[in-house]
Amino acid sequence: MNYTVLVTGAAYGTQNASTAFLFCESLIKMHHVLNSVFFYFDGVLNANIINKTPTDEFNLIQGWQALYEKHDVKLYVCTTAAERRGVVEDNSIANFKKGNLSPFFRLSGLLELGHAIYISDRIIQF
């Protein structure tokens, strides 16, 4: 079965993103196809590379990166939602020398989400 996962919860402060991550890992272990993960609303904060995780806690952002590296899962971030929350790729939005968007995430629009939904059997939102 083909899945798309929509993450609308921030990396920390709610369980949406961590539950989504665990669900994605389970899909892969059960040999389902995970087409992509789309981050929307506060979910775009999962792509903020500046987040600092205490050493005794699971680093969710590194977890998403590992999912990308090990299983080639596409990680899309809504461009508009990211801009509103200060997650930028380069200095075109703010006066940063380097943006805070993790290099494993790709800025995208809702058209990409629509396509992912179209080619999937299921979409799951967290």
PDB file of C-alpha atoms in Angstrom:
ATOM      1  CA  MET A   1       0.000   0.000   0.000  1.00  0.00           C
ATOM      2  CA  ASN A   2       1.208   3.530  -0.834  1.00  0.00           C
ATOM      3  CA  TYR A   3       1.123   6.204   1.863  1.00  0.00           C
ATOM      4  CA  THR A   4       1.625   9.932   2.183  1.00  0.00           C
ATOM      5  CA  VAL A   5       2.043  11.399   5.663  1.00  0.00           C
ATOM      6  CA  LEU A   6       0.984  14.969   6.469  1.00  0.00           C
ATOM      7  CA  VAL A   7       2.613  16.453   9.569  1.00  0.00           C
ATOM      8  CA  THR A   8       0.970  19.578  11.020  1.00  0.00           C
ATOM      9  CA  GLY A   9       2.460  19.470  14.520  1.00  0.00           C
ATOM     10  CA  ALA A  10       5.716  21.090  15.605  1.00  0.00           C
ATOM     11  CA  ALA A  11       8.779  18.990  16.376  1.00  0.00           C
ATOM     12  CA  TYR A  12       8.481  19.645  20.100  1.00  0.00           C
ATOM     13  CA  GLY A  13       5.583  20.630  22.346  1.00  0.00           C
ATOM     14  CA  THR A  14       3.071  18.188  20.863  1.00  0.00           C
ATOM     15  CA  GLN A  15       3.213  14.522  20.002  1.00  0.00           C
ATOM     16  CA  ASN A  16       2.016  14.923  16.422  1.00  0.00           C
ATOM     17  CA  ALA A  17       5.450  14.915  14.812  1.00  0.00           C
ATOM     18  CA  SER A  18       6.979  12.182  16.969  1.00  0.00           C
ATOM     19  CA  THR A  19       3.951   9.939  16.389  1.00  0.00           C
ATOM     20  CA  ALA A  20       4.181  10.643  12.663  1.00  0.00           C
ATOM     21  CA  PHE A  21       7.859   9.708  12.684  1.00  0.00           C
ATOM     22  CA  LEU A  22       7.181   6.414  14.487  1.00  0.00           C
ATOM     23  CA  PHE A  23       4.344   5.683  12.061  1.00  0.00           C
ATOM     24  CA  CYS A  24       6.658   6.295   9.089  1.00  0.00           C
ATOM     25  CA  GLU A  25       9.264   3.929  10.519  1.00  0.00           C
ATOM     26  CA  SER A  26       6.566   1.282  11.032  1.00  0.00           C
ATOM     27  CA  LEU A  27       5.347   1.650   7.447  1.00  0.00           C
ATOM     28  CA  ILE A  28       8.844   1.019   6.153  1.00  0.00           C
ATOM     29  CA  LYS A  29       9.376  -1.970   8.465  1.00  0.00           C
ATOM     30  CA  MET A  30       6.097  -3.457   7.222  1.00  0.00           C
ATOM     31  CA  HIS A  31       7.288  -3.005   3.603  1.00  0.00           C
ATOM     32  CA  HIS A  32       4.684  -0.401   2.637  1.00  0.00           C
ATOM     33  CA  VAL A  33       5.626   2.403   0.270  1.00  0.00           C
ATOM     34  CA  LEU A  34       6.042   5.801   1.887  1.00  0.00           C
ATOM     35  CA  ASN A  35       5.798   8.229  -1.033  1.00  0.00           C
ATOM     36  CA  SER A  36       6.577  11.351   0.953  1.00  0.00           C
ATOM     37  CA  VAL A  37       6.119  13.295   4.156  1.00  0.00           C
ATOM     38  CA  PHE A  38       4.626  16.771   3.785  1.00  0.00           C
ATOM     39  CA  PHE A  39       5.108  19.314   6.583  1.00  0.00           C
ATOM     40  CA  TYR A  40       2.399  21.967   6.865  1.00  0.00           C
ATOM     41  CA  PHE A  41       1.308  24.598   9.415  1.00  0.00           C
ATOM     42  CA  ASP A  42       3.499  24.243  12.551  1.00  0.00           C
ATOM     43  CA  GLY A  43       4.849  21.001  11.089  1.00  0.00           C
ATOM     44  CA  VAL A  44       7.330  23.065   9.093  1.00  0.00           C
ATOM     45  CA  LEU A  45       9.230  23.630  12.353  1.00  0.00           C
ATOM     46  CA  ASN A  46      10.479  20.036  11.979  1.00  0.00           C
ATOM     47  CA  ALA A  47      12.771  21.367   9.241  1.00  0.00           C
ATOM     48  CA  ASN A  48      14.399  24.046  11.404  1.00  0.00           C
ATOM     49  CA  ILE A  49      18.022  22.963  11.747  1.00  0.00           C
ATOM     50  CA  ILE A  50      18.602  25.459  14.570  1.00  0.00           C
ATOM     51  CA  ASN A  51      16.436  23.478  17.029  1.00  0.00           C
ATOM     52  CA  LYS A  52      18.538  22.308  19.971  1.00  0.00           C
ATOM     53  CA  THR A  53      17.552  19.018  21.555  1.00  0.00           C
ATOM     54  CA  PRO A  54      18.703  18.109  25.074  1.00  0.00           C
ATOM     55  CA  THR A  55      21.185  15.224  25.039  1.00  0.00           C
ATOM     56  CA  ASP A  56      18.830  12.928  26.971  1.00  0.00           C
ATOM     57  CA  GLU A  57      15.972  13.333  24.447  1.00  0.00           C
ATOM     58  CA  PHE A  58      15.422  11.894  20.979  1.00  0.00           C
ATOM     59  CA  ASN A  59      16.425  14.383  18.271  1.00  0.00           C
ATOM     60  CA  LEU A  60      13.395  14.268  16.013  1.00  0.00           C
ATOM     61  CA  ILE A  61      14.934  16.449  13.322  1.00  0.00           C
ATOM     62  CA  GLN A  62      17.879  14.063  13.011  1.00  0.00           C
ATOM     63  CA  GLY A  63      15.331  11.237  12.928  1.00  0.00           C
ATOM     64  CA  TRP A  64      13.647  12.769   9.882  1.00  0.00           C
ATOM     65  CA  GLN A  65      17.057  13.220   8.288  1.00  0.00           C
ATOM     66  CA  ALA A  66      17.899   9.554   8.897  1.00  0.00           C
ATOM     67  CA  LEU A  67      14.591   8.537   7.301  1.00  0.00           C
ATOM     68  CA  TYR A  68      15.586  10.540   4.237  1.00  0.00           C
ATOM     69  CA  GLU A  69      19.134   9.155   4.109  1.00  0.00           C
ATOM     70  CA  LYS A  70      18.350   5.484   4.786  1.00  0.00           C
ATOM     71  CA  HIS A  71      15.074   5.105   2.906  1.00  0.00           C
ATOM     72  CA  ASP A  72      15.083   7.985   0.414  1.00  0.00           C
ATOM     73  CA  VAL A  73      11.792   9.361   1.759  1.00  0.00           C
ATOM     74  CA  LYS A  74      10.994  12.759   0.286  1.00  0.00           C
ATOM     75  CA  LEU A  75      10.518  15.435   2.968  1.00  0.00           C
ATOM     76  CA  TYR A  76       8.499  18.374   1.624  1.00  0.00           C
ATOM     77  CA  VAL A  77       7.953  21.632   3.504  1.00  0.00           C
ATOM     78  CA  CYS A  78       5.208  24.088   2.568  1.00  0.00           C
ATOM     79  CA  THR A  79       7.001  27.242   1.440  1.00  0.00           C
ATOM     80  CA  THR A  80       4.355  29.683   2.638  1.00  0.00           C
ATOM     81  CA  ALA A  81       3.956  28.069   6.068  1.00  0.00           C
ATOM     82  CA  ALA A  82       7.741  27.962   6.453  1.00  0.00           C
ATOM     83  CA  GLU A  83       8.151  31.647   5.618  1.00  0.00           C
ATOM     84  CA  ARG A  84       5.473  32.599   8.139  1.00  0.00           C
ATOM     85  CA  ARG A  85       7.313  30.676  10.852  1.00  0.00           C
ATOM     86  CA  GLY A  86      10.810  31.898  10.027  1.00  0.00           C
ATOM     87  CA  VAL A  87      12.133  28.739   8.375  1.00  0.00           C
ATOM     88  CA  VAL A  88      14.086  29.990   5.382  1.00  0.00           C
ATOM     89  CA  GLU A  89      16.382  28.423   2.841  1.00  0.00           C
ATOM     90  CA  ASP A  90      18.637  31.410   2.230  1.00  0.00           C
ATOM     91  CA  ASN A  91      18.847  35.149   2.738  1.00  0.00           C
ATOM     92  CA  SER A  92      16.075  35.965   0.277  1.00  0.00           C
ATOM     93  CA  ILE A  93      13.460  36.240   3.059  1.00  0.00           C
ATOM     94  CA  ALA A  94      15.432  37.501   6.031  1.00  0.00           C
ATOM     95  CA  ASN A  95      18.881  38.943   6.513  1.00  0.00           C
ATOM     96  CA  PHE A  96      20.612  35.590   7.184  1.00  0.00           C
ATOM     97  CA  LYS A  97      23.933  34.580   5.689  1.00  0.00           C
ATOM     98  CA  LYS A  98      22.675  31.007   5.698  1.00  0.00           C
ATOM     99  CA  GLY A  99      19.102  29.819   6.099  1.00  0.00           C
ATOM    100  CA  ASN A 100      17.839  27.518   8.841  1.00  0.00           C
ATOM    101  CA  LEU A 101      16.130  24.971   6.590  1.00  0.00           C
ATOM    102  CA  SER A 102      17.699  21.555   7.040  1.00  0.00           C
ATOM    103  CA  PRO A 103      19.266  20.420   3.744  1.00  0.00           C
ATOM    104  CA  PHE A 104      17.313  17.161   3.839  1.00  0.00           C
ATOM    105  CA  PHE A 105      13.989  18.989   3.498  1.00  0.00           C
ATOM    106  CA  ARG A 106      12.763  20.533   0.262  1.00  0.00           C
ATOM    107  CA  LEU A 107      10.551  23.609   0.023  1.00  0.00           C
ATOM    108  CA  SER A 108       7.402  22.885  -1.919  1.00  0.00           C
ATOM    109  CA  GLY A 109       3.850  24.036  -2.513  1.00  0.00           C
ATOM    110  CA  LEU A 110       0.447  22.497  -2.062  1.00  0.00           C
ATOM    111  CA  LEU A 111       0.602  21.196  -5.620  1.00  0.00           C
ATOM    112  CA  GLU A 112       3.211  18.668  -4.463  1.00  0.00           C
ATOM    113  CA  LEU A 113       0.889  17.601  -1.631  1.00  0.00           C
ATOM    114  CA  GLY A 114      -1.974  17.210  -4.095  1.00  0.00           C
ATOM    115  CA  HIS A 115       0.163  15.030  -6.350  1.00  0.00           C
ATOM    116  CA  ALA A 116       1.298  12.911  -3.400  1.00  0.00           C
ATOM    117  CA  ILE A 117      -2.321  12.381  -2.361  1.00  0.00           C
ATOM    118  CA  TYR A 118      -3.253  11.468  -5.934  1.00  0.00           C
ATOM    119  CA  ILE A 119      -0.623   8.695  -6.207  1.00  0.00           C
ATOM    120  CA  SER A 120      -1.220   7.325  -2.694  1.00  0.00           C
ATOM    121  CA  ASP A 121      -3.723   4.793  -1.437  1.00  0.00           C
ATOM    122  CA  ARG A 122      -3.827   6.501   1.959  1.00  0.00           C
ATOM    123  CA  ILE A 123      -2.947   9.866   3.462  1.00  0.00           C
ATOM    124  CA  ILE A 124      -2.449  10.032   7.208  1.00  0.00           C
ATOM    125  CA  GLN A 125      -2.375  13.370   9.048  1.00  0.00           C
ATOM    126  CA  PHE A 126      -0.638  13.966  12.362  1.00  0.00           C
TER     127      PHE A 126
END
